[in-house]
PDB file of N, CA and C in Angstrom:
ATOM      1  N   MET A 384     -21.630 -14.397  -8.763  1.00 96.00           N
ATOM      2  CA  MET A 384     -22.269 -13.268  -8.117  1.00 96.00           C
ATOM      3  C   MET A 384     -21.630 -11.987  -8.640  1.00 96.00           C
ATOM      4  N   LYS A 385     -22.423 -10.943  -8.740  1.00 97.00           N
ATOM      5  CA  LYS A 385     -21.933  -9.664  -9.235  1.00 97.00           C
ATOM      6  C   LYS A 385     -21.444  -8.804  -8.073  1.00 97.00           C
ATOM      7  N   TYR A 386     -20.322  -8.123  -8.327  1.00 97.00           N
ATOM      8  CA  TYR A 386     -19.756  -7.182  -7.360  1.00 97.00           C
ATOM      9  C   TYR A 386     -19.427  -5.888  -8.082  1.00 97.00           C
ATOM     10  N   LEU A 387     -19.717  -4.765  -7.428  1.00 97.00           N
ATOM     11  CA  LEU A 387     -19.366  -3.466  -7.960  1.00 97.00           C
ATOM     12  C   LEU A 387     -18.121  -2.991  -7.218  1.00 97.00           C
ATOM     13  N   CYS A 388     -17.074  -2.714  -7.960  1.00 97.00           N
ATOM     14  CA  CYS A 388     -15.831  -2.202  -7.403  1.00 97.00           C
ATOM     15  C   CYS A 388     -15.774  -0.713  -7.718  1.00 97.00           C
ATOM     16  N   LEU A 389     -16.000   0.101  -6.710  1.00 95.00           N
ATOM     17  CA  LEU A 389     -16.040   1.552  -6.865  1.00 95.00           C
ATOM     18  C   LEU A 389     -14.647   2.120  -6.622  1.00 95.00           C
ATOM     19  N   VAL A 390     -14.146   2.868  -7.577  1.00 96.00           N
ATOM     20  CA  VAL A 390     -12.802   3.442  -7.501  1.00 96.00           C
ATOM     21  C   VAL A 390     -12.908   4.858  -6.937  1.00 96.00           C
ATOM     22  N   TYR A 391     -12.216   5.111  -5.829  1.00 93.00           N
ATOM     23  CA  TYR A 391     -12.201   6.432  -5.209  1.00 93.00           C
ATOM     24  C   TYR A 391     -10.788   6.997  -5.243  1.00 93.00           C
ATOM     25  N   LEU A 392     -10.673   8.265  -5.666  1.00 93.00           N
ATOM     26  CA  LEU A 392      -9.387   8.951  -5.725  1.00 93.00           C
ATOM     27  C   LEU A 392      -9.534  10.360  -5.168  1.00 93.00           C
ATOM     28  N   SER A 393      -8.470  10.862  -4.562  1.00 91.00           N
ATOM     29  CA  SER A 393      -8.466  12.260  -4.149  1.00 91.00           C
ATOM     30  C   SER A 393      -8.245  13.114  -5.387  1.00 91.00           C
ATOM     31  N   GLU A 394      -8.584  14.378  -5.289  1.00 87.00           N
ATOM     32  CA  GLU A 394      -8.472  15.274  -6.439  1.00 87.00           C
ATOM     33  C   GLU A 394      -7.032  15.337  -6.964  1.00 87.00           C
ATOM     34  N   GLU A 395      -6.050  15.324  -6.046  1.00 91.00           N
ATOM     35  CA  GLU A 395      -4.656  15.416  -6.482  1.00 91.00           C
ATOM     36  C   GLU A 395      -4.163  14.138  -7.169  1.00 91.00           C
ATOM     37  N   ASN A 396      -4.856  13.019  -6.970  1.00 93.00           N
ATOM     38  CA  ASN A 396      -4.465  11.751  -7.608  1.00 93.00           C
ATOM     39  C   ASN A 396      -5.386  11.355  -8.759  1.00 93.00           C
ATOM     40  N   TRP A 397      -6.267  12.263  -9.163  1.00 91.00           N
ATOM     41  CA  TRP A 397      -7.277  11.940 -10.168  1.00 91.00           C
ATOM     42  C   TRP A 397      -6.654  11.367 -11.444  1.00 91.00           C
ATOM     43  N   ASN A 398      -5.560  11.935 -11.891  1.00 92.00           N
ATOM     44  CA  ASN A 398      -4.910  11.489 -13.132  1.00 92.00           C
ATOM     45  C   ASN A 398      -3.611  10.726 -12.882  1.00 92.00           C
ATOM     46  N   ALA A 399      -3.411  10.227 -11.673  1.00 94.00           N
ATOM     47  CA  ALA A 399      -2.163   9.543 -11.328  1.00 94.00           C
ATOM     48  C   ALA A 399      -1.988   8.224 -12.082  1.00 94.00           C
ATOM     49  N   CYS A 400      -3.074   7.573 -12.408  1.00 94.00           N
ATOM     50  CA  CYS A 400      -3.019   6.291 -13.105  1.00 94.00           C
ATOM     51  C   CYS A 400      -3.427   6.514 -14.565  1.00 94.00           C
ATOM     52  N   PRO A 401      -2.513   6.268 -15.511  1.00 95.00           N
ATOM     53  CA  PRO A 401      -2.841   6.522 -16.923  1.00 95.00           C
ATOM     54  C   PRO A 401      -3.997   5.653 -17.422  1.00 95.00           C
ATOM     55  N   ASP A 402      -4.786   6.214 -18.334  1.00 95.00           N
ATOM     56  CA  ASP A 402      -5.899   5.468 -18.927  1.00 95.00           C
ATOM     57  C   ASP A 402      -5.423   4.176 -19.573  1.00 95.00           C
ATOM     58  N   THR A 403      -4.242   4.190 -20.167  1.00 96.00           N
ATOM     59  CA  THR A 403      -3.725   2.982 -20.832  1.00 96.00           C
ATOM     60  C   THR A 403      -3.517   1.852 -19.835  1.00 96.00           C
ATOM     61  N   THR A 404      -3.100   2.183 -18.617  1.00 96.00           N
ATOM     62  CA  THR A 404      -2.908   1.169 -17.574  1.00 96.00           C
ATOM     63  C   THR A 404      -4.250   0.581 -17.158  1.00 96.00           C
ATOM     64  N   CYS A 405      -5.253   1.440 -16.977  1.00 95.00           N
ATOM     65  CA  CYS A 405      -6.597   0.971 -16.600  1.00 95.00           C
ATOM     66  C   CYS A 405      -7.210   0.139 -17.723  1.00 95.00           C
ATOM     67  N   PHE A 406      -6.985   0.551 -18.969  1.00 95.00           N
ATOM     68  CA  PHE A 406      -7.511  -0.186 -20.115  1.00 95.00           C
ATOM     69  C   PHE A 406      -6.876  -1.573 -20.195  1.00 95.00           C
ATOM     70  N   ALA A 407      -5.575  -1.658 -19.972  1.00 96.00           N
ATOM     71  CA  ALA A 407      -4.883  -2.953 -20.005  1.00 96.00           C
ATOM     72  C   ALA A 407      -5.433  -3.883 -18.926  1.00 96.00           C
ATOM     73  N   PHE A 408      -5.697  -3.337 -17.733  1.00 96.00           N
ATOM     74  CA  PHE A 408      -6.286  -4.164 -16.673  1.00 96.00           C
ATOM     75  C   PHE A 408      -7.682  -4.624 -17.058  1.00 96.00           C
ATOM     76  N   ALA A 409      -8.478  -3.730 -17.640  1.00 96.00           N
ATOM     77  CA  ALA A 409      -9.838  -4.091 -18.060  1.00 96.00           C
ATOM     78  C   ALA A 409      -9.797  -5.206 -19.103  1.00 96.00           C
ATOM     79  N   GLU A 410      -8.839  -5.159 -20.007  1.00 96.00           N
ATOM     80  CA  GLU A 410      -8.688  -6.237 -20.994  1.00 96.00           C
ATOM     81  C   GLU A 410      -8.359  -7.556 -20.313  1.00 96.00           C
ATOM     82  N   GLN A 411      -7.468  -7.518 -19.326  1.00 96.00           N
ATOM     83  CA  GLN A 411      -7.110  -8.721 -18.564  1.00 96.00           C
ATOM     84  C   GLN A 411      -8.337  -9.267 -17.839  1.00 96.00           C
ATOM     85  N   LEU A 412      -9.104  -8.401 -17.221  1.00 96.00           N
ATOM     86  CA  LEU A 412     -10.316  -8.797 -16.510  1.00 96.00           C
ATOM     87  C   LEU A 412     -11.334  -9.397 -17.477  1.00 96.00           C
ATOM     88  N   ALA A 413     -11.475  -8.797 -18.653  1.00 96.00           N
ATOM     89  CA  ALA A 413     -12.405  -9.311 -19.664  1.00 96.00           C
ATOM     90  C   ALA A 413     -11.961 -10.677 -20.175  1.00 96.00           C
ATOM     91  N   GLN A 414     -10.679 -10.837 -20.430  1.00 97.00           N
ATOM     92  CA  GLN A 414     -10.164 -12.118 -20.925  1.00 97.00           C
ATOM     93  C   GLN A 414     -10.349 -13.238 -19.902  1.00 97.00           C
ATOM     94  N   SER A 415     -10.350 -12.880 -18.624  1.00 97.00           N
ATOM     95  CA  SER A 415     -10.559 -13.884 -17.577  1.00 97.00           C
ATOM     96  C   SER A 415     -12.032 -14.275 -17.453  1.00 97.00           C
ATOM     97  N   GLY A 416     -12.914 -13.505 -18.105  1.00 97.00           N
ATOM     98  CA  GLY A 416     -14.345 -13.771 -18.034  1.00 97.00           C
ATOM     99  C   GLY A 416     -15.034 -13.153 -16.831  1.00 97.00           C
ATOM    100  N   HIS A 417     -14.354 -12.269 -16.108  1.00 97.00           N
ATOM    101  CA  HIS A 417     -14.919 -11.684 -14.897  1.00 97.00           C
ATOM    102  C   HIS A 417     -15.533 -10.303 -15.087  1.00 97.00           C
ATOM    103  N   MET A 418     -15.176  -9.590 -16.154  1.00 96.00           N
ATOM    104  CA  MET A 418     -15.666  -8.223 -16.306  1.00 96.00           C
ATOM    105  C   MET A 418     -17.042  -8.186 -16.959  1.00 96.00           C
ATOM    106  N   LEU A 419     -17.937  -7.423 -16.344  1.00 97.00           N
ATOM    107  CA  LEU A 419     -19.257  -7.181 -16.911  1.00 97.00           C
ATOM    108  C   LEU A 419     -19.336  -5.775 -17.494  1.00 97.00           C
ATOM    109  N   ALA A 420     -18.686  -4.802 -16.841  1.00 96.00           N
ATOM    110  CA  ALA A 420     -18.663  -3.421 -17.313  1.00 96.00           C
ATOM    111  C   ALA A 420     -17.603  -2.656 -16.535  1.00 96.00           C
ATOM    112  N   ALA A 421     -17.108  -1.581 -17.128  1.00 95.00           N
ATOM    113  CA  ALA A 421     -16.162  -0.697 -16.450  1.00 95.00           C
ATOM    114  C   ALA A 421     -16.181   0.641 -17.160  1.00 95.00           C
ATOM    115  N   GLU A 422     -16.161   1.717 -16.383  1.00 95.00           N
ATOM    116  CA  GLU A 422     -16.161   3.057 -16.953  1.00 95.00           C
ATOM    117  C   GLU A 422     -15.485   4.034 -15.998  1.00 95.00           C
ATOM    118  N   PRO A 423     -14.691   4.956 -16.538  1.00 94.00           N
ATOM    119  CA  PRO A 423     -14.188   6.059 -15.716  1.00 94.00           C
ATOM    120  C   PRO A 423     -15.231   7.169 -15.675  1.00 94.00           C
ATOM    121  N   LEU A 424     -15.136   8.021 -14.673  1.00 93.00           N
ATOM    122  CA  LEU A 424     -16.060   9.147 -14.547  1.00 93.00           C
ATOM    123  C   LEU A 424     -15.303  10.463 -14.664  1.00 93.00           C
ATOM    124  N   HIS A 425     -16.009  11.508 -15.074  1.00 91.00           N
ATOM    125  CA  HIS A 425     -15.435  12.851 -15.073  1.00 91.00           C
ATOM    126  C   HIS A 425     -15.321  13.323 -13.624  1.00 91.00           C
ATOM    127  N   PRO A 426     -14.502  14.337 -13.359  1.00 87.00           N
ATOM    128  CA  PRO A 426     -14.349  14.852 -11.986  1.00 87.00           C
ATOM    129  C   PRO A 426     -15.673  15.339 -11.404  1.00 87.00           C
ATOM    130  N   ILE A 427     -15.717  15.464 -10.080  1.00 83.00           N
ATOM    131  CA  ILE A 427     -16.971  15.787  -9.391  1.00 83.00           C
ATOM    132  C   ILE A 427     -17.523  17.157  -9.733  1.00 83.00           C
ATOM    133  N   GLN A 428     -16.702  18.049 -10.274  1.00 83.00           N
ATOM    134  CA  GLN A 428     -17.216  19.362 -10.657  1.00 83.00           C
ATOM    135  C   GLN A 428     -18.287  19.241 -11.735  1.00 83.00           C
ATOM    136  N   THR A 429     -18.344  18.103 -12.431  1.00 86.00           N
ATOM    137  CA  THR A 429     -19.338  17.896 -13.492  1.00 86.00           C
ATOM    138  C   THR A 429     -20.603  17.217 -12.971  1.00 86.00           C
ATOM    139  N   ALA A 430     -20.614  16.861 -11.693  1.00 84.00           N
ATOM    140  CA  ALA A 430     -21.742  16.112 -11.125  1.00 84.00           C
ATOM    141  C   ALA A 430     -22.942  17.015 -10.838  1.00 84.00           C
ATOM    142  N   THR A 431     -24.112  16.405 -10.884  1.00 84.00           N
ATOM    143  CA  THR A 431     -25.356  17.038 -10.456  1.00 84.00           C
ATOM    144  C   THR A 431     -26.073  16.048  -9.551  1.00 84.00           C
ATOM    145  N   THR A 432     -26.468  16.484  -8.385  1.00 81.00           N
ATOM    146  CA  THR A 432     -27.196  15.635  -7.452  1.00 81.00           C
ATOM    147  C   THR A 432     -28.680  15.959  -7.544  1.00 81.00           C
ATOM    148  N   VAL A 433     -29.505  14.924  -7.721  1.00 85.00           N
ATOM    149  CA  VAL A 433     -30.954  15.078  -7.859  1.00 85.00           C
ATOM    150  C   VAL A 433     -31.629  14.444  -6.646  1.00 85.00           C
ATOM    151  N   ARG A 434     -32.578  15.177  -6.081  1.00 85.00           N
ATOM    152  CA  ARG A 434     -33.370  14.663  -4.961  1.00 85.00           C
ATOM    153  C   ARG A 434     -34.844  14.911  -5.276  1.00 85.00           C
ATOM    154  N   VAL A 435     -35.701  14.012  -4.800  1.00 91.00           N
ATOM    155  CA  VAL A 435     -37.143  14.215  -4.901  1.00 91.00           C
ATOM    156  C   VAL A 435     -37.704  14.086  -3.488  1.00 91.00           C
ATOM    157  N   ARG A 436     -38.334  15.142  -3.024  1.00 94.00           N
ATOM    158  CA  ARG A 436     -38.943  15.167  -1.692  1.00 94.00           C
ATOM    159  C   ARG A 436     -40.361  15.712  -1.839  1.00 94.00           C
ATOM    160  N   ASN A 437     -41.313  14.989  -1.292  1.00 94.00           N
ATOM    161  CA  ASN A 437     -42.714  15.403  -1.358  1.00 94.00           C
ATOM    162  C   ASN A 437     -43.140  15.702  -2.789  1.00 94.00           C
ATOM    163  N   GLY A 438     -42.652  14.887  -3.721  1.00 93.00           N
ATOM    164  CA  GLY A 438     -43.032  15.036  -5.118  1.00 93.00           C
ATOM    165  C   GLY A 438     -42.323  16.159  -5.856  1.00 93.00           C
ATOM    166  N   GLN A 439     -41.442  16.876  -5.194  1.00 93.00           N
ATOM    167  CA  GLN A 439     -40.720  17.993  -5.812  1.00 93.00           C
ATOM    168  C   GLN A 439     -39.260  17.623  -6.045  1.00 93.00           C
ATOM    169  N   MET A 440     -38.786  17.872  -7.265  1.00 92.00           N
ATOM    170  CA  MET A 440     -37.408  17.590  -7.598  1.00 92.00           C
ATOM    171  C   MET A 440     -36.546  18.813  -7.326  1.00 92.00           C
ATOM    172  N   SER A 441     -35.351  18.563  -6.774  1.00 89.00           N
ATOM    173  CA  SER A 441     -34.374  19.637  -6.625  1.00 89.00           C
ATOM    174  C   SER A 441     -33.040  19.132  -7.154  1.00 89.00           C
ATOM    175  N   MET A 442     -32.248  20.051  -7.682  1.00 87.00           N
ATOM    176  CA  MET A 442     -30.934  19.701  -8.219  1.00 87.00           C
ATOM    177  C   MET A 442     -29.888  20.571  -7.541  1.00 87.00           C
ATOM    178  N   THR A 443     -28.718  19.959  -7.296  1.00 84.00           N
ATOM    179  CA  THR A 443     -27.592  20.670  -6.716  1.00 84.00           C
ATOM    180  C   THR A 443     -26.365  20.352  -7.549  1.00 84.00           C
ATOM    181  N   ASP A 444     -25.606  21.379  -7.891  1.00 81.00           N
ATOM    182  CA  ASP A 444     -24.349  21.129  -8.588  1.00 81.00           C
ATOM    183  C   ASP A 444     -23.389  20.448  -7.628  1.00 81.00           C
ATOM    184  N   GLY A 445     -22.662  19.481  -8.142  1.00 70.00           N
ATOM    185  CA  GLY A 445     -21.648  18.802  -7.339  1.00 70.00           C
ATOM    186  C   GLY A 445     -22.128  17.474  -6.801  1.00 70.00           C
ATOM    187  N   PRO A 446     -21.269  16.838  -6.023  1.00 63.00           N
ATOM    188  CA  PRO A 446     -21.558  15.492  -5.508  1.00 63.00           C
ATOM    189  C   PRO A 446     -22.538  15.513  -4.347  1.00 63.00           C
ATOM    190  N   PHE A 447     -22.954  14.328  -3.941  1.00 62.00           N
ATOM    191  CA  PHE A 447     -23.893  14.166  -2.841  1.00 62.00           C
ATOM    192  C   PHE A 447     -23.301  14.670  -1.534  1.00 62.00           C
ATOM    193  N   ALA A 448     -22.009  14.395  -1.303  1.00 60.00           N
ATOM    194  CA  ALA A 448     -21.374  14.773  -0.040  1.00 60.00           C
ATOM    195  C   ALA A 448     -19.946  15.231  -0.300  1.00 60.00           C
ATOM    196  N   GLU A 449     -19.455  16.068   0.569  1.00 60.00           N
ATOM    197  CA  GLU A 449     -18.056  16.498   0.489  1.00 60.00           C
ATOM    198  C   GLU A 449     -17.194  15.412   1.123  1.00 60.00           C
ATOM    199  N   THR A 450     -16.263  14.890   0.360  1.00 67.00           N
ATOM    200  CA  THR A 450     -15.350  13.878   0.865  1.00 67.00           C
ATOM    201  C   THR A 450     -13.963  14.122   0.299  1.00 67.00           C
ATOM    202  N   LYS A 451     -12.964  13.569   0.955  1.00 77.00           N
ATOM    203  CA  LYS A 451     -11.594  13.716   0.463  1.00 77.00           C
ATOM    204  C   LYS A 451     -11.413  12.906  -0.819  1.00 77.00           C
ATOM    205  N   GLU A 452     -11.886  11.665  -0.806  1.00 82.00           N
ATOM    206  CA  GLU A 452     -11.789  10.828  -1.999  1.00 82.00           C
ATOM    207  C   GLU A 452     -13.123  10.875  -2.734  1.00 82.00           C
ATOM    208  N   GLN A 453     -13.047  10.941  -4.058  1.00 88.00           N
ATOM    209  CA  GLN A 453     -14.233  11.088  -4.883  1.00 88.00           C
ATOM    210  C   GLN A 453     -14.381   9.881  -5.795  1.00 88.00           C
ATOM    211  N   LEU A 454     -15.612   9.554  -6.141  1.00 91.00           N
ATOM    212  CA  LEU A 454     -15.884   8.440  -7.031  1.00 91.00           C
ATOM    213  C   LEU A 454     -15.311   8.749  -8.407  1.00 91.00           C
ATOM    214  N   ALA A 455     -14.361   7.931  -8.853  1.00 93.00           N
ATOM    215  CA  ALA A 455     -13.656   8.172 -10.109  1.00 93.00           C
ATOM    216  C   ALA A 455     -14.082   7.215 -11.221  1.00 93.00           C
ATOM    217  N   GLY A 456     -14.665   6.086 -10.846  1.00 94.00           N
ATOM    218  CA  GLY A 456     -15.080   5.109 -11.847  1.00 94.00           C
ATOM    219  C   GLY A 456     -15.507   3.819 -11.172  1.00 94.00           C
ATOM    220  N   PHE A 457     -15.764   2.800 -11.997  1.00 96.00           N
ATOM    221  CA  PHE A 457     -16.216   1.537 -11.437  1.00 96.00           C
ATOM    222  C   PHE A 457     -15.855   0.375 -12.351  1.00 96.00           C
ATOM    223  N   TYR A 458     -15.820  -0.790 -11.768  1.00 97.00           N
ATOM    224  CA  TYR A 458     -15.736  -2.065 -12.478  1.00 97.00           C
ATOM    225  C   TYR A 458     -16.867  -2.924 -11.937  1.00 97.00           C
ATOM    226  N   LEU A 459     -17.710  -3.430 -12.799  1.00 97.00           N
ATOM    227  CA  LEU A 459     -18.746  -4.384 -12.420  1.00 97.00           C
ATOM    228  C   LEU A 459     -18.218  -5.749 -12.815  1.00 97.00           C
ATOM    229  N   ILE A 460     -18.003  -6.604 -11.826  1.00 97.00           N
ATOM    230  CA  ILE A 460     -17.377  -7.894 -12.100  1.00 97.00           C
ATOM    231  C   ILE A 460     -18.265  -9.054 -11.663  1.00 97.00           C
ATOM    232  N   ASP A 461     -17.962 -10.219 -12.205  1.00 97.00           N
ATOM    233  CA  ASP A 461     -18.621 -11.455 -11.821  1.00 97.00           C
ATOM    234  C   ASP A 461     -17.577 -12.296 -11.116  1.00 97.00           C
ATOM    235  N   ALA A 462     -17.814 -12.634  -9.858  1.00 97.00           N
ATOM    236  CA  ALA A 462     -16.865 -13.408  -9.069  1.00 97.00           C
ATOM    237  C   ALA A 462     -17.612 -14.484  -8.304  1.00 97.00           C
ATOM    238  N   LYS A 463     -16.902 -15.568  -7.973  1.00 97.00           N
ATOM    239  CA  LYS A 463     -17.576 -16.674  -7.279  1.00 97.00           C
ATOM    240  C   LYS A 463     -17.949 -16.325  -5.846  1.00 97.00           C
ATOM    241  N   ASP A 464     -17.164 -15.399  -5.221  1.00 96.00           N
ATOM    242  CA  ASP A 464     -17.462 -14.992  -3.848  1.00 96.00           C
ATOM    243  C   ASP A 464     -16.734 -13.678  -3.545  1.00 96.00           C
ATOM    244  N   LEU A 465     -16.931 -13.170  -2.335  1.00 95.00           N
ATOM    245  CA  LEU A 465     -16.337 -11.901  -1.937  1.00 95.00           C
ATOM    246  C   LEU A 465     -14.810 -11.957  -1.984  1.00 95.00           C
ATOM    247  N   ASN A 466     -14.231 -13.068  -1.579  1.00 96.00           N
ATOM    248  CA  ASN A 466     -12.769 -13.173  -1.590  1.00 96.00           C
ATOM    249  C   ASN A 466     -12.208 -13.014  -2.996  1.00 96.00           C
ATOM    250  N   GLU A 467     -12.833 -13.644  -3.981  1.00 96.00           N
ATOM    251  CA  GLU A 467     -12.363 -13.503  -5.351  1.00 96.00           C
ATOM    252  C   GLU A 467     -12.547 -12.056  -5.820  1.00 96.00           C
ATOM    253  N   ALA A 468     -13.664 -11.437  -5.469  1.00 96.00           N
ATOM    254  CA  ALA A 468     -13.905 -10.042  -5.847  1.00 96.00           C
ATOM    255  C   ALA A 468     -12.847  -9.121  -5.229  1.00 96.00           C
ATOM    256  N   ILE A 469     -12.501  -9.356  -3.978  1.00 96.00           N
ATOM    257  CA  ILE A 469     -11.478  -8.556  -3.302  1.00 96.00           C
ATOM    258  C   ILE A 469     -10.124  -8.738  -3.974  1.00 96.00           C
ATOM    259  N   ASN A 470      -9.803  -9.975  -4.356  1.00 96.00           N
ATOM    260  CA  ASN A 470      -8.534 -10.222  -5.043  1.00 96.00           C
ATOM    261  C   ASN A 470      -8.454  -9.463  -6.357  1.00 96.00           C
ATOM    262  N   TRP A 471      -9.553  -9.414  -7.111  1.00 96.00           N
ATOM    263  CA  TRP A 471      -9.571  -8.634  -8.355  1.00 96.00           C
ATOM    264  C   TRP A 471      -9.483  -7.147  -8.040  1.00 96.00           C
ATOM    265  N   ALA A 472     -10.196  -6.690  -7.021  1.00 96.00           N
ATOM    266  CA  ALA A 472     -10.186  -5.266  -6.653  1.00 96.00           C
ATOM    267  C   ALA A 472      -8.773  -4.805  -6.292  1.00 96.00           C
ATOM    268  N   ALA A 473      -8.011  -5.657  -5.645  1.00 96.00           N
ATOM    269  CA  ALA A 473      -6.643  -5.300  -5.266  1.00 96.00           C
ATOM    270  C   ALA A 473      -5.745  -5.099  -6.479  1.00 96.00           C
ATOM    271  N   LYS A 474      -6.144  -5.640  -7.622  1.00 96.00           N
ATOM    272  CA  LYS A 474      -5.355  -5.511  -8.850  1.00 96.00           C
ATOM    273  C   LYS A 474      -5.774  -4.298  -9.690  1.00 96.00           C
ATOM    274  N   ILE A 475      -6.846  -3.625  -9.325  1.00 96.00           N
ATOM    275  CA  ILE A 475      -7.292  -2.447 -10.070  1.00 96.00           C
ATOM    276  C   ILE A 475      -6.218  -1.369  -9.908  1.00 96.00           C
ATOM    277  N   PRO A 476      -5.637  -0.903 -10.998  1.00 96.00           N
ATOM    278  CA  PRO A 476      -4.485   0.003 -10.911  1.00 96.00           C
ATOM    279  C   PRO A 476      -4.659   1.237 -10.017  1.00 96.00           C
ATOM    280  N   PRO A 477      -5.790   1.942 -10.035  1.00 95.00           N
ATOM    281  CA  PRO A 477      -5.901   3.121  -9.165  1.00 95.00           C
ATOM    282  C   PRO A 477      -5.907   2.795  -7.667  1.00 95.00           C
ATOM    283  N   ALA A 478      -5.978   1.519  -7.286  1.00 95.00           N
ATOM    284  CA  ALA A 478      -5.910   1.155  -5.868  1.00 95.00           C
ATOM    285  C   ALA A 478      -4.596   1.627  -5.251  1.00 95.00           C
ATOM    286  N   LYS A 479      -3.571   1.815  -6.086  1.00 95.00           N
ATOM    287  CA  LYS A 479      -2.274   2.294  -5.604  1.00 95.00           C
ATOM    288  C   LYS A 479      -2.320   3.767  -5.218  1.00 95.00           C
ATOM    289  N   PHE A 480      -3.339   4.486  -5.662  1.00 94.00           N
ATOM    290  CA  PHE A 480      -3.417   5.924  -5.431  1.00 94.00           C
ATOM    291  C   PHE A 480      -4.632   6.336  -4.610  1.00 94.00           C
ATOM    292  N   GLY A 481      -5.612   5.444  -4.470  1.00 94.00           N
ATOM    293  CA  GLY A 481      -6.849   5.747  -3.752  1.00 94.00           C
ATOM    294  C   GLY A 481      -7.355   4.511  -3.055  1.00 94.00           C
ATOM    295  N   SER A 482      -8.640   4.238  -3.195  1.00 94.00           N
ATOM    296  CA  SER A 482      -9.234   3.060  -2.569  1.00 94.00           C
ATOM    297  C   SER A 482     -10.292   2.462  -3.493  1.00 94.00           C
ATOM    298  N   ILE A 483     -10.568   1.180  -3.262  1.00 96.00           N
ATOM    299  CA  ILE A 483     -11.585   0.464  -4.021  1.00 96.00           C
ATOM    300  C   ILE A 483     -12.607  -0.071  -3.031  1.00 96.00           C
ATOM    301  N   GLU A 484     -13.851   0.325  -3.191  1.00 95.00           N
ATOM    302  CA  GLU A 484     -14.940  -0.193  -2.360  1.00 95.00           C
ATOM    303  C   GLU A 484     -15.592  -1.340  -3.120  1.00 95.00           C
ATOM    304  N   VAL A 485     -15.662  -2.513  -2.492  1.00 97.00           N
ATOM    305  CA  VAL A 485     -16.254  -3.697  -3.123  1.00 97.00           C
ATOM    306  C   VAL A 485     -17.605  -3.951  -2.473  1.00 97.00           C
ATOM    307  N   ARG A 486     -18.649  -3.966  -3.314  1.00 96.00           N
ATOM    308  CA  ARG A 486     -20.000  -4.187  -2.787  1.00 96.00           C
ATOM    309  C   ARG A 486     -20.723  -5.212  -3.631  1.00 96.00           C
ATOM    310  N   PRO A 487     -21.375  -6.183  -2.984  1.00 96.00           N
ATOM    311  CA  PRO A 487     -22.173  -7.140  -3.749  1.00 96.00           C
ATOM    312  C   PRO A 487     -23.394  -6.452  -4.348  1.00 96.00           C
ATOM    313  N   VAL A 488     -23.752  -6.872  -5.544  1.00 96.00           N
ATOM    314  CA  VAL A 488     -24.935  -6.340  -6.215  1.00 96.00           C
ATOM    315  C   VAL A 488     -26.139  -7.140  -5.735  1.00 96.00           C
ATOM    316  N   ARG A 489     -27.170  -6.434  -5.302  1.00 92.00           N
ATOM    317  CA  ARG A 489     -28.381  -7.071  -4.798  1.00 92.00           C
ATOM    318  C   ARG A 489     -29.377  -7.228  -5.940  1.00 92.00           C
ATOM    319  N   GLU A 490     -29.936  -8.396  -6.041  1.00 88.00           N
ATOM    320  CA  GLU A 490     -30.999  -8.627  -7.020  1.00 88.00           C
ATOM    321  C   GLU A 490     -32.283  -7.974  -6.513  1.00 88.00           C
ATOM    322  N   LEU A 491     -33.061  -7.407  -7.420  1.00 88.00           N
ATOM    323  CA  LEU A 491     -34.353  -6.825  -7.024  1.00 88.00           C
ATOM    324  C   LEU A 491     -35.299  -7.924  -6.594  1.00 88.00           C
ATOM    325  N   ASP A 492     -36.032  -7.685  -5.523  1.00 89.00           N
ATOM    326  CA  ASP A 492     -37.040  -8.616  -5.041  1.00 89.00           C
ATOM    327  C   ASP A 492     -38.367  -8.196  -5.668  1.00 89.00           C
ATOM    328  N   LEU A 493     -38.671  -8.762  -6.835  1.00 89.00           N
ATOM    329  CA  LEU A 493     -39.863  -8.366  -7.569  1.00 89.00           C
ATOM    330  C   LEU A 493     -41.146  -8.946  -6.969  1.00 89.00           C
ATOM    331  N   GLY A 494     -40.990  -9.853  -6.013  1.00 84.00           N
ATOM    332  CA  GLY A 494     -42.159 -10.422  -5.365  1.00 84.00           C
ATOM    333  C   GLY A 494     -42.614  -9.592  -4.172  1.00 84.00           C
ATOM    334  N   ALA A 495     -41.815  -8.637  -3.761  1.00 72.00           N
ATOM    335  CA  ALA A 495     -42.159  -7.826  -2.587  1.00 72.00           C
ATOM    336  C   ALA A 495     -43.268  -6.836  -2.943  1.00 72.00           C
ATOM    337  N   ALA A 496     -44.092  -6.541  -1.980  1.00 64.00           N
ATOM    338  CA  ALA A 496     -45.176  -5.573  -2.184  1.00 64.00           C
ATOM    339  C   ALA A 496     -44.583  -4.184  -2.332  1.00 64.00           C
ATOM    340  N   THR A 497     -45.156  -3.389  -3.214  1.00 60.00           N
ATOM    341  CA  THR A 497     -44.701  -2.017  -3.386  1.00 60.00           C
ATOM    342  C   THR A 497     -45.697  -1.078  -2.722  1.00 60.00           C
ATOM    343  N   THR A 498     -45.167   0.031  -2.240  1.00 55.00           N
ATOM    344  CA  THR A 498     -46.051   1.023  -1.596  1.00 55.00           C
ATOM    345  C   THR A 498     -45.923   2.334  -2.295  1.00 55.00           C
TER     346      THR A 498
END
């Protein structure tokens, strides 16, 4: 099953974990056969939020919501169950400075009626 591990860091801890440490962990995850993808993100000042309401698009500079911890990156992993995904998430180096949100990836229900 696929799990998305979202890495959240506060602005003051954004660079607390060196890229080399995260890269080494990603290599370990890949060698174990669990990694599907992983990428760091630029700080939230580079974000643009897009909304479509009543057929009209609007854009706002910055993130969707103001929060103390900001989305810093992600690891998309393949794990046998939630417990295994949590165990891998606990090893993600930035977990020492922020938090990791683990969410199962939902398959699209292509048989459902669309409106």
